[in-house]
């Protein structure tokens, strides 16, 4: 660290490892739907008794491994099965998930927002297929042009200082619409920050170039003390 001051490291590897776990969301309960860290089948059932839910592996992306539970019904991705059958499967493996309340307005899409050096660059909306509850492109979702709304601007303002403490300069986050019609935080992306090329193609703006400009602005300020 003496050879490489913290300010000279953009997206510190240890920070990426810490913040890319779904468990990191537990630091921001006021921004997210109801959630809990589930490490046993009993934990899952206790959360299921309160609401329909989604289980997310702590380290996954692209919608991989996500489970939905609603009463006695469950879905592994798009495959429906009984809750009893799901519990049999889970009994054979280590249980380590972030449980999050299932939001019925998922059809309004999952929005990826990109932030660089505290600046919100824009968003891209991923809308699920007609017969799906999964928004990810890898799961059949389609992308639409979008921008960050007031809720998402506030989320970025809340996340940025904490992520900066972990050495994170560039990140993405995902939002869903809750039952009150507000966008709430569902993911933080520091390991696999996708969406920039799609955002550029859909908006017609040079998003990738803007990302580079904000990074260089940070470099000039933090390393060389140059004004922007």
mmCIF file of N, CA and C in Angstrom, residues 7-136:
data_model
loop_
_atom_site.group_PDB
_atom_site.id
_atom_site.type_symbol
_atom_site.label_atom_id
_atom_site.label_comp_id
_atom_site.label_asym_id
_atom_site.label_seq_id
_atom_site.Cartn_x
_atom_site.Cartn_y
_atom_site.Cartn_z
ATOM 1 N N UNK A 7 -5.758 6.050 -3.249
ATOM 2 C CA UNK A 7 -6.373 6.909 -4.267
ATOM 3 C C UNK A 7 -5.929 6.551 -5.670
ATOM 4 N N UNK A 8 -4.839 5.770 -5.794
ATOM 5 C CA UNK A 8 -4.332 5.407 -7.111
ATOM 6 C C UNK A 8 -4.920 4.094 -7.622
ATOM 7 N N UNK A 9 -5.749 3.457 -6.813
ATOM 8 C CA UNK A 9 -6.355 2.181 -7.203
ATOM 9 C C UNK A 9 -7.826 2.413 -7.522
ATOM 10 N N UNK A 10 -8.207 2.133 -8.749
ATOM 11 C CA UNK A 10 -9.600 2.299 -9.170
ATOM 12 C C UNK A 10 -10.295 0.946 -9.063
ATOM 13 N N UNK A 11 -11.345 0.881 -8.268
ATOM 14 C CA UNK A 11 -12.053 -0.365 -7.958
ATOM 15 C C UNK A 11 -11.086 -1.397 -7.358
ATOM 16 N N UNK A 12 -10.727 -1.122 -6.126
ATOM 17 C CA UNK A 12 -9.813 -1.959 -5.358
ATOM 18 C C UNK A 12 -10.312 -3.407 -5.329
ATOM 19 N N UNK A 13 -9.466 -4.393 -5.623
ATOM 20 C CA UNK A 13 -9.915 -5.791 -5.656
ATOM 21 C C UNK A 13 -10.583 -6.260 -4.367
ATOM 22 N N UNK A 14 -10.030 -5.882 -3.211
ATOM 23 C CA UNK A 14 -10.674 -6.300 -1.961
ATOM 24 C C UNK A 14 -12.046 -5.652 -1.814
ATOM 25 N N UNK A 15 -12.182 -4.429 -2.319
ATOM 26 C CA UNK A 15 -13.477 -3.759 -2.286
ATOM 27 C C UNK A 15 -14.481 -4.421 -3.206
ATOM 28 N N UNK A 16 -14.016 -4.838 -4.383
ATOM 29 C CA UNK A 16 -14.897 -5.557 -5.309
ATOM 30 C C UNK A 16 -15.411 -6.829 -4.655
ATOM 31 N N UNK A 17 -14.513 -7.573 -4.007
ATOM 32 C CA UNK A 17 -14.913 -8.835 -3.382
ATOM 33 C C UNK A 17 -15.964 -8.602 -2.295
ATOM 34 N N UNK A 18 -15.767 -7.582 -1.492
ATOM 35 C CA UNK A 18 -16.712 -7.301 -0.405
ATOM 36 C C UNK A 18 -18.053 -6.829 -0.936
ATOM 37 N N UNK A 19 -18.035 -5.887 -1.862
ATOM 38 C CA UNK A 19 -19.275 -5.239 -2.293
ATOM 39 C C UNK A 19 -20.048 -6.040 -3.327
ATOM 40 N N UNK A 20 -19.397 -7.014 -3.972
ATOM 41 C CA UNK A 20 -20.101 -7.788 -4.995
ATOM 42 C C UNK A 20 -20.948 -8.906 -4.410
ATOM 43 N N UNK A 21 -20.787 -9.194 -3.123
ATOM 44 C CA UNK A 21 -21.651 -10.182 -2.480
ATOM 45 C C UNK A 21 -23.043 -9.587 -2.277
ATOM 46 N N UNK A 22 -24.072 -10.390 -2.560
ATOM 47 C CA UNK A 22 -25.444 -9.923 -2.332
ATOM 48 C C UNK A 22 -25.647 -9.511 -0.873
ATOM 49 N N UNK A 23 -24.888 -10.106 0.012
ATOM 50 C CA UNK A 23 -25.017 -9.798 1.442
ATOM 51 C C UNK A 23 -24.700 -8.337 1.739
ATOM 52 N N UNK A 24 -23.916 -7.688 0.877
ATOM 53 C CA UNK A 24 -23.566 -6.283 1.087
ATOM 54 C C UNK A 24 -24.809 -5.396 1.081
ATOM 55 N N UNK A 25 -25.870 -5.839 0.404
ATOM 56 C CA UNK A 25 -27.116 -5.067 0.378
ATOM 57 C C UNK A 25 -27.711 -4.883 1.768
ATOM 58 N N UNK A 26 -27.381 -5.768 2.688
ATOM 59 C CA UNK A 26 -27.929 -5.667 4.043
ATOM 60 C C UNK A 26 -27.487 -4.393 4.749
ATOM 61 N N UNK A 27 -26.478 -3.716 4.204
ATOM 62 C CA UNK A 27 -26.058 -2.424 4.753
ATOM 63 C C UNK A 27 -27.017 -1.295 4.397
ATOM 64 N N UNK A 28 -27.972 -1.571 3.491
ATOM 65 C CA UNK A 28 -28.855 -0.515 2.995
ATOM 66 C C UNK A 28 -30.324 -0.937 3.058
ATOM 67 N N UNK A 29 -30.812 -1.334 4.236
ATOM 68 C CA UNK A 29 -32.195 -1.823 4.322
ATOM 69 C C UNK A 29 -33.222 -0.776 3.932
ATOM 70 N N UNK A 30 -32.894 0.505 4.128
ATOM 71 C CA UNK A 30 -33.846 1.564 3.803
ATOM 72 C C UNK A 30 -34.016 1.759 2.304
ATOM 73 N N UNK A 31 -33.107 1.211 1.503
ATOM 74 C CA UNK A 31 -33.173 1.373 0.046
ATOM 75 C C UNK A 31 -33.788 0.174 -0.657
ATOM 76 N N UNK A 32 -33.905 -0.939 0.059
ATOM 77 C CA UNK A 32 -34.249 -2.222 -0.558
ATOM 78 C C UNK A 32 -35.622 -2.726 -0.117
ATOM 79 N N UNK A 33 -36.174 -3.709 -0.848
ATOM 80 C CA UNK A 33 -37.339 -4.430 -0.336
ATOM 81 C C UNK A 33 -36.939 -5.189 0.931
ATOM 82 N N UNK A 34 -37.910 -5.686 1.703
ATOM 83 C CA UNK A 34 -37.569 -6.509 2.866
ATOM 84 C C UNK A 34 -36.641 -7.650 2.456
ATOM 85 N N UNK A 35 -35.641 -7.934 3.276
ATOM 86 C CA UNK A 35 -34.650 -8.949 2.907
ATOM 87 C C UNK A 35 -34.055 -9.574 4.160
ATOM 88 N N UNK A 36 -33.377 -10.717 3.957
ATOM 89 C CA UNK A 36 -32.733 -11.423 5.063
ATOM 90 C C UNK A 36 -31.678 -12.354 4.496
ATOM 91 N N UNK A 37 -30.646 -12.603 5.284
ATOM 92 C CA UNK A 37 -29.621 -13.576 4.922
ATOM 93 C C UNK A 37 -30.084 -14.938 5.418
ATOM 94 N N UNK A 38 -30.299 -15.872 4.507
ATOM 95 C CA UNK A 38 -30.807 -17.202 4.852
ATOM 96 C C UNK A 38 -29.685 -18.230 4.752
ATOM 97 N N UNK A 39 -29.412 -18.902 5.872
ATOM 98 C CA UNK A 39 -28.357 -19.910 5.895
ATOM 99 C C UNK A 39 -28.888 -21.295 6.238
ATOM 100 N N UNK A 40 -30.203 -21.443 6.241
ATOM 101 C CA UNK A 40 -30.811 -22.744 6.507
ATOM 102 C C UNK A 40 -32.196 -22.775 5.883
ATOM 103 N N UNK A 41 -32.734 -23.980 5.735
ATOM 104 C CA UNK A 41 -34.100 -24.127 5.243
ATOM 105 C C UNK A 41 -35.078 -23.461 6.201
ATOM 106 N N UNK A 42 -34.814 -23.547 7.495
ATOM 107 C CA UNK A 42 -35.695 -22.889 8.466
ATOM 108 C C UNK A 42 -35.719 -21.379 8.252
ATOM 109 N N UNK A 43 -34.564 -20.795 7.936
ATOM 110 C CA UNK A 43 -34.520 -19.358 7.640
ATOM 111 C C UNK A 43 -35.401 -19.031 6.438
ATOM 112 N N UNK A 44 -35.316 -19.871 5.422
ATOM 113 C CA UNK A 44 -36.104 -19.651 4.205
ATOM 114 C C UNK A 44 -37.591 -19.733 4.512
ATOM 115 N N UNK A 45 -37.995 -20.749 5.268
ATOM 116 C CA UNK A 45 -39.412 -20.917 5.581
ATOM 117 C C UNK A 45 -39.930 -19.771 6.443
ATOM 118 N N UNK A 46 -39.104 -19.283 7.359
ATOM 119 C CA UNK A 46 -39.529 -18.159 8.199
ATOM 120 C C UNK A 46 -39.774 -16.917 7.352
ATOM 121 N N UNK A 47 -38.920 -16.680 6.361
ATOM 122 C CA UNK A 47 -39.111 -15.516 5.489
ATOM 123 C C UNK A 47 -40.305 -15.742 4.564
ATOM 124 N N UNK A 48 -40.470 -16.983 4.076
ATOM 125 C CA UNK A 48 -41.600 -17.319 3.203
ATOM 126 C C UNK A 48 -42.928 -17.094 3.909
ATOM 127 N N UNK A 49 -42.971 -17.307 5.216
ATOM 128 C CA UNK A 49 -44.210 -17.121 5.968
ATOM 129 C C UNK A 49 -44.648 -15.658 6.004
ATOM 130 N N UNK A 50 -43.735 -14.731 5.691
ATOM 131 C CA UNK A 50 -44.057 -13.307 5.730
ATOM 132 C C UNK A 50 -44.498 -12.750 4.382
ATOM 133 N N UNK A 51 -43.982 -13.313 3.282
ATOM 134 C CA UNK A 51 -44.281 -12.776 1.951
ATOM 135 C C UNK A 51 -43.740 -13.696 0.867
ATOM 136 N N UNK A 52 -44.246 -13.503 -0.361
ATOM 137 C CA UNK A 52 -43.624 -14.144 -1.512
ATOM 138 C C UNK A 52 -42.193 -13.628 -1.609
ATOM 139 N N UNK A 53 -41.301 -14.462 -2.123
ATOM 140 C CA UNK A 53 -39.887 -14.123 -1.990
ATOM 141 C C UNK A 53 -39.061 -14.606 -3.173
ATOM 142 N N UNK A 54 -37.867 -14.039 -3.260
ATOM 143 C CA UNK A 54 -36.849 -14.475 -4.208
ATOM 144 C C UNK A 54 -35.595 -14.801 -3.409
ATOM 145 N N UNK A 55 -34.949 -15.914 -3.760
ATOM 146 C CA UNK A 55 -33.671 -16.283 -3.164
ATOM 147 C C UNK A 55 -32.568 -16.063 -4.185
ATOM 148 N N UNK A 56 -31.531 -15.330 -3.778
ATOM 149 C CA UNK A 56 -30.414 -15.048 -4.679
ATOM 150 C C UNK A 56 -29.130 -15.626 -4.089
ATOM 151 N N UNK A 57 -28.413 -16.458 -4.852
ATOM 152 C CA UNK A 57 -27.084 -16.872 -4.383
ATOM 153 C C UNK A 57 -26.227 -15.636 -4.125
ATOM 154 N N UNK A 58 -25.380 -15.695 -3.118
ATOM 155 C CA UNK A 58 -24.635 -14.499 -2.732
ATOM 156 C C UNK A 58 -23.667 -14.038 -3.812
ATOM 157 N N UNK A 59 -23.191 -14.968 -4.630
ATOM 158 C CA UNK A 59 -22.261 -14.590 -5.693
ATOM 159 C C UNK A 59 -22.714 -15.228 -7.000
ATOM 160 N N UNK A 60 -23.546 -14.508 -7.719
ATOM 161 C CA UNK A 60 -24.017 -14.960 -9.027
ATOM 162 C C UNK A 60 -24.375 -13.730 -9.837
ATOM 163 N N UNK A 61 -24.627 -13.915 -11.118
ATOM 164 C CA UNK A 61 -24.987 -12.796 -11.979
ATOM 165 C C UNK A 61 -25.837 -13.330 -13.125
ATOM 166 N N UNK A 62 -26.457 -12.407 -13.861
ATOM 167 C CA UNK A 62 -27.247 -12.803 -15.020
ATOM 168 C C UNK A 62 -28.490 -13.599 -14.692
ATOM 169 N N UNK A 63 -28.965 -13.515 -13.450
ATOM 170 C CA UNK A 63 -30.156 -14.265 -13.079
ATOM 171 C C UNK A 63 -29.898 -15.726 -12.784
ATOM 172 N N UNK A 64 -28.633 -16.142 -12.752
ATOM 173 C CA UNK A 64 -28.306 -17.545 -12.533
ATOM 174 C C UNK A 64 -28.581 -17.956 -11.092
ATOM 175 N N UNK A 65 -29.243 -19.109 -10.937
ATOM 176 C CA UNK A 65 -29.459 -19.674 -9.615
ATOM 177 C C UNK A 65 -30.545 -19.019 -8.790
ATOM 178 N N UNK A 66 -31.294 -18.079 -9.376
ATOM 179 C CA UNK A 66 -32.332 -17.381 -8.612
ATOM 180 C C UNK A 66 -33.560 -18.275 -8.447
ATOM 181 N N UNK A 67 -34.128 -18.258 -7.258
ATOM 182 C CA UNK A 67 -35.291 -19.073 -6.914
ATOM 183 C C UNK A 67 -36.419 -18.159 -6.450
ATOM 184 N N UNK A 68 -37.617 -18.450 -6.911
ATOM 185 C CA UNK A 68 -38.802 -17.707 -6.459
ATOM 186 C C UNK A 68 -39.698 -18.651 -5.672
ATOM 187 N N UNK A 69 -40.240 -18.165 -4.558
ATOM 188 C CA UNK A 69 -41.150 -18.956 -3.733
ATOM 189 C C UNK A 69 -42.392 -18.129 -3.436
ATOM 190 N N UNK A 70 -43.545 -18.726 -3.647
ATOM 191 C CA UNK A 70 -44.821 -18.070 -3.346
ATOM 192 C C UNK A 70 -45.744 -19.117 -2.742
ATOM 193 N N UNK A 71 -45.909 -19.082 -1.430
ATOM 194 C CA UNK A 71 -46.722 -20.093 -0.761
ATOM 195 C C UNK A 71 -46.079 -21.461 -0.889
ATOM 196 N N UNK A 72 -46.823 -22.427 -1.454
ATOM 197 C CA UNK A 72 -46.310 -23.783 -1.637
ATOM 198 C C UNK A 72 -45.785 -24.018 -3.045
ATOM 199 N N UNK A 73 -45.630 -22.951 -3.810
ATOM 200 C CA UNK A 73 -45.105 -23.060 -5.178
ATOM 201 C C UNK A 73 -43.710 -22.449 -5.231
ATOM 202 N N UNK A 74 -42.890 -22.991 -6.121
ATOM 203 C CA UNK A 74 -41.525 -22.486 -6.260
ATOM 204 C C UNK A 74 -41.107 -22.568 -7.723
ATOM 205 N N UNK A 75 -40.133 -21.743 -8.069
ATOM 206 C CA UNK A 75 -39.591 -21.720 -9.430
ATOM 207 C C UNK A 75 -38.072 -21.676 -9.351
ATOM 208 N N UNK A 76 -37.421 -22.604 -10.037
ATOM 209 C CA UNK A 76 -35.984 -22.540 -10.264
ATOM 210 C C UNK A 76 -35.801 -21.923 -11.637
ATOM 211 N N UNK A 77 -35.481 -20.647 -11.678
ATOM 212 C CA UNK A 77 -35.538 -19.947 -12.959
ATOM 213 C C UNK A 77 -36.981 -19.920 -13.421
ATOM 214 N N UNK A 78 -37.244 -20.471 -14.599
ATOM 215 C CA UNK A 78 -38.611 -20.519 -15.123
ATOM 216 C C UNK A 78 -39.273 -21.875 -14.897
ATOM 217 N N UNK A 79 -38.554 -22.817 -14.303
ATOM 218 C CA UNK A 79 -39.098 -24.153 -14.075
ATOM 219 C C UNK A 79 -39.863 -24.183 -12.761
ATOM 220 N N UNK A 80 -41.165 -24.495 -12.830
ATOM 221 C CA UNK A 80 -41.982 -24.546 -11.618
ATOM 222 C C UNK A 80 -41.900 -25.922 -10.975
ATOM 223 N N UNK A 81 -41.878 -25.931 -9.657
ATOM 224 C CA UNK A 81 -41.905 -27.162 -8.889
ATOM 225 C C UNK A 81 -42.555 -26.877 -7.540
ATOM 226 N N UNK A 82 -42.853 -27.935 -6.800
ATOM 227 C CA UNK A 82 -43.474 -27.734 -5.488
ATOM 228 C C UNK A 82 -42.430 -27.243 -4.490
ATOM 229 N N UNK A 83 -42.915 -26.593 -3.451
ATOM 230 C CA UNK A 83 -42.003 -26.149 -2.401
ATOM 231 C C UNK A 83 -41.328 -27.343 -1.741
ATOM 232 N N UNK A 84 -42.085 -28.435 -1.536
ATOM 233 C CA UNK A 84 -41.496 -29.625 -0.916
ATOM 234 C C UNK A 84 -40.330 -30.152 -1.740
ATOM 235 N N UNK A 85 -40.501 -30.182 -3.069
ATOM 236 C CA UNK A 85 -39.420 -30.667 -3.933
ATOM 237 C C UNK A 85 -38.216 -29.729 -3.860
ATOM 238 N N UNK A 86 -38.466 -28.428 -3.829
ATOM 239 C CA UNK A 86 -37.367 -27.472 -3.713
ATOM 240 C C UNK A 86 -36.606 -27.682 -2.410
ATOM 241 N N UNK A 87 -37.335 -27.887 -1.322
ATOM 242 C CA UNK A 87 -36.675 -28.069 -0.027
ATOM 243 C C UNK A 87 -35.838 -29.345 -0.011
ATOM 244 N N UNK A 88 -36.300 -30.375 -0.724
ATOM 245 C CA UNK A 88 -35.496 -31.596 -0.847
ATOM 246 C C UNK A 88 -34.171 -31.293 -1.535
ATOM 247 N N UNK A 89 -34.235 -30.470 -2.584
ATOM 248 C CA UNK A 89 -33.017 -30.096 -3.314
ATOM 249 C C UNK A 89 -32.091 -29.284 -2.417
ATOM 250 N N UNK A 90 -32.661 -28.323 -1.709
ATOM 251 C CA UNK A 90 -31.840 -27.460 -0.859
ATOM 252 C C UNK A 90 -31.215 -28.223 0.301
ATOM 253 N N UNK A 91 -31.893 -29.280 0.759
ATOM 254 C CA UNK A 91 -31.349 -30.086 1.854
ATOM 255 C C UNK A 91 -30.050 -30.792 1.460
ATOM 256 N N UNK A 92 -29.822 -30.919 0.146
ATOM 257 C CA UNK A 92 -28.638 -31.623 -0.341
ATOM 258 C C UNK A 92 -27.459 -30.686 -0.609
ATOM 259 N N UNK A 93 -27.606 -29.417 -0.276
ATOM 260 C CA UNK A 93 -26.541 -28.461 -0.582
ATOM 261 C C UNK A 93 -26.418 -27.431 0.534
ATOM 262 N N UNK A 94 -25.357 -26.663 0.457
ATOM 263 C CA UNK A 94 -25.181 -25.575 1.414
ATOM 264 C C UNK A 94 -26.184 -24.473 1.114
ATOM 265 N N UNK A 95 -26.879 -24.013 2.125
ATOM 266 C CA UNK A 95 -27.860 -22.940 1.961
ATOM 267 C C UNK A 95 -27.197 -21.625 2.354
ATOM 268 N N UNK A 96 -27.064 -20.732 1.395
ATOM 269 C CA UNK A 96 -26.455 -19.426 1.656
ATOM 270 C C UNK A 96 -27.003 -18.445 0.619
ATOM 271 N N UNK A 97 -28.132 -17.827 0.942
ATOM 272 C CA UNK A 97 -28.851 -16.972 0.005
ATOM 273 C C UNK A 97 -29.205 -15.640 0.656
ATOM 274 N N UNK A 98 -29.379 -14.650 -0.199
ATOM 275 C CA UNK A 98 -30.068 -13.437 0.230
ATOM 276 C C UNK A 98 -31.525 -13.590 -0.174
ATOM 277 N N UNK A 99 -32.415 -13.548 0.802
ATOM 278 C CA UNK A 99 -33.850 -13.570 0.526
ATOM 279 C C UNK A 99 -34.342 -12.141 0.393
ATOM 280 N N UNK A 100 -35.177 -11.909 -0.606
ATOM 281 C CA UNK A 100 -35.732 -10.581 -0.831
ATOM 282 C C UNK A 100 -37.201 -10.732 -1.201
ATOM 283 N N UNK A 101 -38.026 -9.831 -0.709
ATOM 284 C CA UNK A 101 -39.451 -9.883 -1.040
ATOM 285 C C UNK A 101 -39.635 -9.823 -2.551
ATOM 286 N N UNK A 102 -40.521 -10.669 -3.073
ATOM 287 C CA UNK A 102 -40.843 -10.647 -4.497
ATOM 288 C C UNK A 102 -41.753 -9.459 -4.767
ATOM 289 N N UNK A 103 -41.386 -8.652 -5.743
ATOM 290 C CA UNK A 103 -42.155 -7.455 -6.077
ATOM 291 C C UNK A 103 -43.051 -7.738 -7.278
ATOM 292 N N UNK A 104 -44.349 -7.562 -7.086
ATOM 293 C CA UNK A 104 -45.320 -7.935 -8.116
ATOM 294 C C UNK A 104 -45.250 -7.050 -9.353
ATOM 295 N N UNK A 105 -44.590 -5.884 -9.237
ATOM 296 C CA UNK A 105 -44.478 -4.981 -10.382
ATOM 297 C C UNK A 105 -43.244 -5.277 -11.233
ATOM 298 N N UNK A 106 -42.737 -6.496 -11.155
ATOM 299 C CA UNK A 106 -41.529 -6.843 -11.900
ATOM 300 C C UNK A 106 -41.704 -6.642 -13.402
ATOM 301 N N UNK A 107 -42.951 -6.704 -13.883
ATOM 302 C CA UNK A 107 -43.209 -6.492 -15.304
ATOM 303 C C UNK A 107 -42.825 -5.107 -15.784
ATOM 304 N N UNK A 108 -42.672 -4.149 -14.851
ATOM 305 C CA UNK A 108 -42.231 -2.805 -15.231
ATOM 306 C C UNK A 108 -40.725 -2.733 -15.468
ATOM 307 N N UNK A 109 -40.049 -3.836 -15.230
ATOM 308 C CA UNK A 109 -38.651 -3.920 -15.605
ATOM 309 C C UNK A 109 -37.663 -3.662 -14.494
ATOM 310 N N UNK A 110 -36.496 -4.204 -14.721
ATOM 311 C CA UNK A 110 -35.334 -4.042 -13.850
ATOM 312 C C UNK A 110 -34.426 -3.024 -14.535
ATOM 313 N N UNK A 111 -34.046 -1.974 -13.828
ATOM 314 C CA UNK A 111 -33.230 -0.925 -14.444
ATOM 315 C C UNK A 111 -31.798 -0.974 -13.926
ATOM 316 N N UNK A 112 -30.848 -1.000 -14.859
ATOM 317 C CA UNK A 112 -29.429 -0.881 -14.517
ATOM 318 C C UNK A 112 -29.015 0.584 -14.622
ATOM 319 N N UNK A 113 -28.434 1.105 -13.559
ATOM 320 C CA UNK A 113 -27.939 2.480 -13.513
ATOM 321 C C UNK A 113 -26.425 2.430 -13.334
ATOM 322 N N UNK A 114 -25.701 3.236 -14.102
ATOM 323 C CA UNK A 114 -24.243 3.274 -14.048
ATOM 324 C C UNK A 114 -23.786 4.568 -13.380
ATOM 325 N N UNK A 115 -22.844 4.443 -12.441
ATOM 326 C CA UNK A 115 -22.304 5.595 -11.711
ATOM 327 C C UNK A 115 -20.779 5.564 -11.802
ATOM 328 N N UNK A 116 -20.183 6.699 -12.130
ATOM 329 C CA UNK A 116 -18.723 6.816 -12.190
ATOM 330 C C UNK A 116 -18.297 8.083 -11.452
ATOM 331 N N UNK A 117 -17.418 7.920 -10.469
ATOM 332 C CA UNK A 117 -16.908 9.062 -9.713
ATOM 333 C C UNK A 117 -18.045 9.931 -9.173
ATOM 334 N N UNK A 118 -19.106 9.268 -8.717
ATOM 335 C CA UNK A 118 -20.240 9.968 -8.126
ATOM 336 C C UNK A 118 -21.244 10.521 -9.111
ATOM 337 N N UNK A 119 -20.979 10.383 -10.411
ATOM 338 C CA UNK A 119 -21.869 10.924 -11.437
ATOM 339 C C UNK A 119 -22.740 9.816 -12.027
ATOM 340 N N UNK A 120 -24.048 10.022 -12.023
ATOM 341 C CA UNK A 120 -24.969 9.069 -12.637
ATOM 342 C C UNK A 120 -24.966 9.312 -14.144
ATOM 343 N N UNK A 121 -24.568 8.290 -14.910
ATOM 344 C CA UNK A 121 -24.461 8.459 -16.360
ATOM 345 C C UNK A 121 -25.743 8.104 -17.099
ATOM 346 N N UNK A 122 -26.605 7.327 -16.490
ATOM 347 C CA UNK A 122 -27.850 6.961 -17.159
ATOM 348 C C UNK A 122 -28.276 5.565 -16.775
ATOM 349 N N UNK A 123 -29.284 5.065 -17.473
ATOM 350 C CA UNK A 123 -29.807 3.747 -17.158
ATOM 351 C C UNK A 123 -30.276 3.015 -18.392
ATOM 352 N N UNK A 124 -30.453 1.727 -18.244
ATOM 353 C CA UNK A 124 -31.052 0.903 -19.288
ATOM 354 C C UNK A 124 -32.059 -0.019 -18.609
ATOM 355 N N UNK A 125 -33.262 -0.069 -19.150
ATOM 356 C CA UNK A 125 -34.350 -0.857 -18.571
ATOM 357 C C UNK A 125 -34.368 -2.233 -19.215
ATOM 358 N N UNK A 126 -34.419 -3.279 -18.383
ATOM 359 C CA UNK A 126 -34.542 -4.645 -18.874
ATOM 360 C C UNK A 126 -35.925 -5.165 -18.515
ATOM 361 N N UNK A 127 -36.728 -5.472 -19.516
ATOM 362 C CA UNK A 127 -38.124 -5.870 -19.325
ATOM 363 C C UNK A 127 -38.247 -7.370 -19.573
ATOM 364 N N UNK A 128 -38.914 -8.112 -18.667
ATOM 365 C CA UNK A 128 -39.016 -9.561 -18.853
ATOM 366 C C UNK A 128 -39.914 -9.928 -20.024
ATOM 367 N N UNK A 129 -39.693 -11.117 -20.564
ATOM 368 C CA UNK A 129 -40.582 -11.655 -21.590
ATOM 369 C C UNK A 129 -41.979 -11.832 -20.997
ATOM 370 N N UNK A 130 -42.973 -11.941 -21.872
ATOM 371 C CA UNK A 130 -44.372 -11.964 -21.430
ATOM 372 C C UNK A 130 -44.659 -13.084 -20.435
ATOM 373 N N UNK A 131 -43.981 -14.217 -20.568
ATOM 374 C CA UNK A 131 -44.258 -15.368 -19.705
ATOM 375 C C UNK A 131 -43.188 -15.557 -18.632
ATOM 376 N N UNK A 132 -42.442 -14.509 -18.339
ATOM 377 C CA UNK A 132 -41.303 -14.641 -17.433
ATOM 378 C C UNK A 132 -41.364 -13.617 -16.307
ATOM 379 N N UNK A 133 -40.677 -13.922 -15.218
ATOM 380 C CA UNK A 133 -40.502 -12.965 -14.119
ATOM 381 C C UNK A 133 -39.046 -12.528 -14.010
ATOM 382 N N UNK A 134 -38.204 -13.027 -14.932
ATOM 383 C CA UNK A 134 -36.778 -12.705 -14.932
ATOM 384 C C UNK A 134 -36.479 -11.656 -15.991
ATOM 385 N N UNK A 135 -35.802 -10.585 -15.591
ATOM 386 C CA UNK A 135 -35.568 -9.451 -16.492
ATOM 387 C C UNK A 135 -34.245 -9.524 -17.232
ATOM 388 N N UNK A 136 -33.306 -10.323 -16.755
ATOM 389 C CA UNK A 136 -31.972 -10.336 -17.332
ATOM 390 C C UNK A 136 -32.000 -10.726 -18.802
#
